[in-house]
Amino acid sequence: KYAVYAKSFSLLICSCLKIGLIIYKAPLVAFAWVALLDSILLMLGFIFYFKRYVKIKVCVTNFNKIILIQLFKQGWSLVVAGLLTTIHIRLDLIILKEMINVEAVGQYAAAATISSACYFVPVIVSSSLFPAIINSKKINQKLYYDRLQKLYDLLVWIMLGIAVTLSLLSYWIIDFLYGSLFNQAILVLIIHSWSGVFVALGVVSSKWLLVENLQILSLYRVAYGVIINIFLNSLLIPDFGAPGAAVATLVSYGATAFLIDFFNKKTKK
């Protein structure tokens, strides 16, 4: 709850600042400074609550090089996977700009922003329920995998519901938020909204890989996804523009979160 307090404080302050910047038509660089401030406020909030409520003294003299090396060996693949995931998410915009124009980037980004905003659902649900799943692993494997399956089922149904809703209401959503100039974003939103199903699968399976000490596979999955995304974007964007990029995203997410696991004996189950 203290992490939530810190995040909420940071979000409130920086959201108000962003609204003020928009009203006064501040330059783009001002928003970058607010993004930096957001990280600083979040850090200060974590430090404040940690010092106030956690009875552990943290100081430089407690530094242990051996533990650092162990953590790096276990976690370097997750760091690289996180970097590649960021690249994967932004890759479509870069390729669209290079192969089509800035207008296509705007159309795609308008739709992708809406559907991507729903990705917080699997993150929150899985973060809330996964501790119970990990605890069940200590009891027996059957209960562990039964709970894992139920989490998959829950998130897939939720994201399918969101995808159907966004697809049916795409015209009104785009028209209300952006206006008629963004009519190309309607088809992009319909296609891109279905990628949320695979995002949900990926969020849960990434946690499972971590629990099973298979985090290196997270790196492989994301790397394959980036390669597939580049290939499909190069193939589809010249003929189909922004909707082609949305298809590339959907297929690459599906390959990363589901299809690749099918071909690996450690993840096939």
mmCIF file with all atom_site columns, C-alpha atoms in Angstrom, residues 50 56 116 254:
data_model
loop_
_atom_site.group_PDB
_atom_site.id
_atom_site.type_symbol
_atom_site.label_atom_id
_atom_site.label_alt_id
_atom_site.label_comp_id
_atom_site.label_asym_id
_atom_site.label_entity_id
_atom_site.label_seq_id
_atom_site.pdbx_PDB_ins_code
_atom_site.Cartn_x
_atom_site.Cartn_y
_atom_site.Cartn_z
_atom_site.occupancy
_atom_site.B_iso_or_equiv
_atom_site.pdbx_formal_charge
_atom_site.auth_seq_id
_atom_site.auth_comp_id
_atom_site.auth_asym_id
_atom_site.auth_atom_id
_atom_site.pdbx_PDB_model_num
ATOM 1 C CA . PHE A 1 50  ? 10.612 2.960   3.568   1.00 0.00 ? 50  PHE A CA 1
ATOM 2 C CA . ILE A 1 56  ? 15.620 -1.949  8.301   1.00 0.00 ? 56  ILE A CA 1
ATOM 3 C CA . SER A 1 116 ? -2.435 -0.027  -24.960 1.00 0.00 ? 116 SER A CA 1
ATOM 4 C CA . GLY A 1 254 ? 0.913  -13.660 -30.530 1.00 0.00 ? 254 GLY A CA 1
#
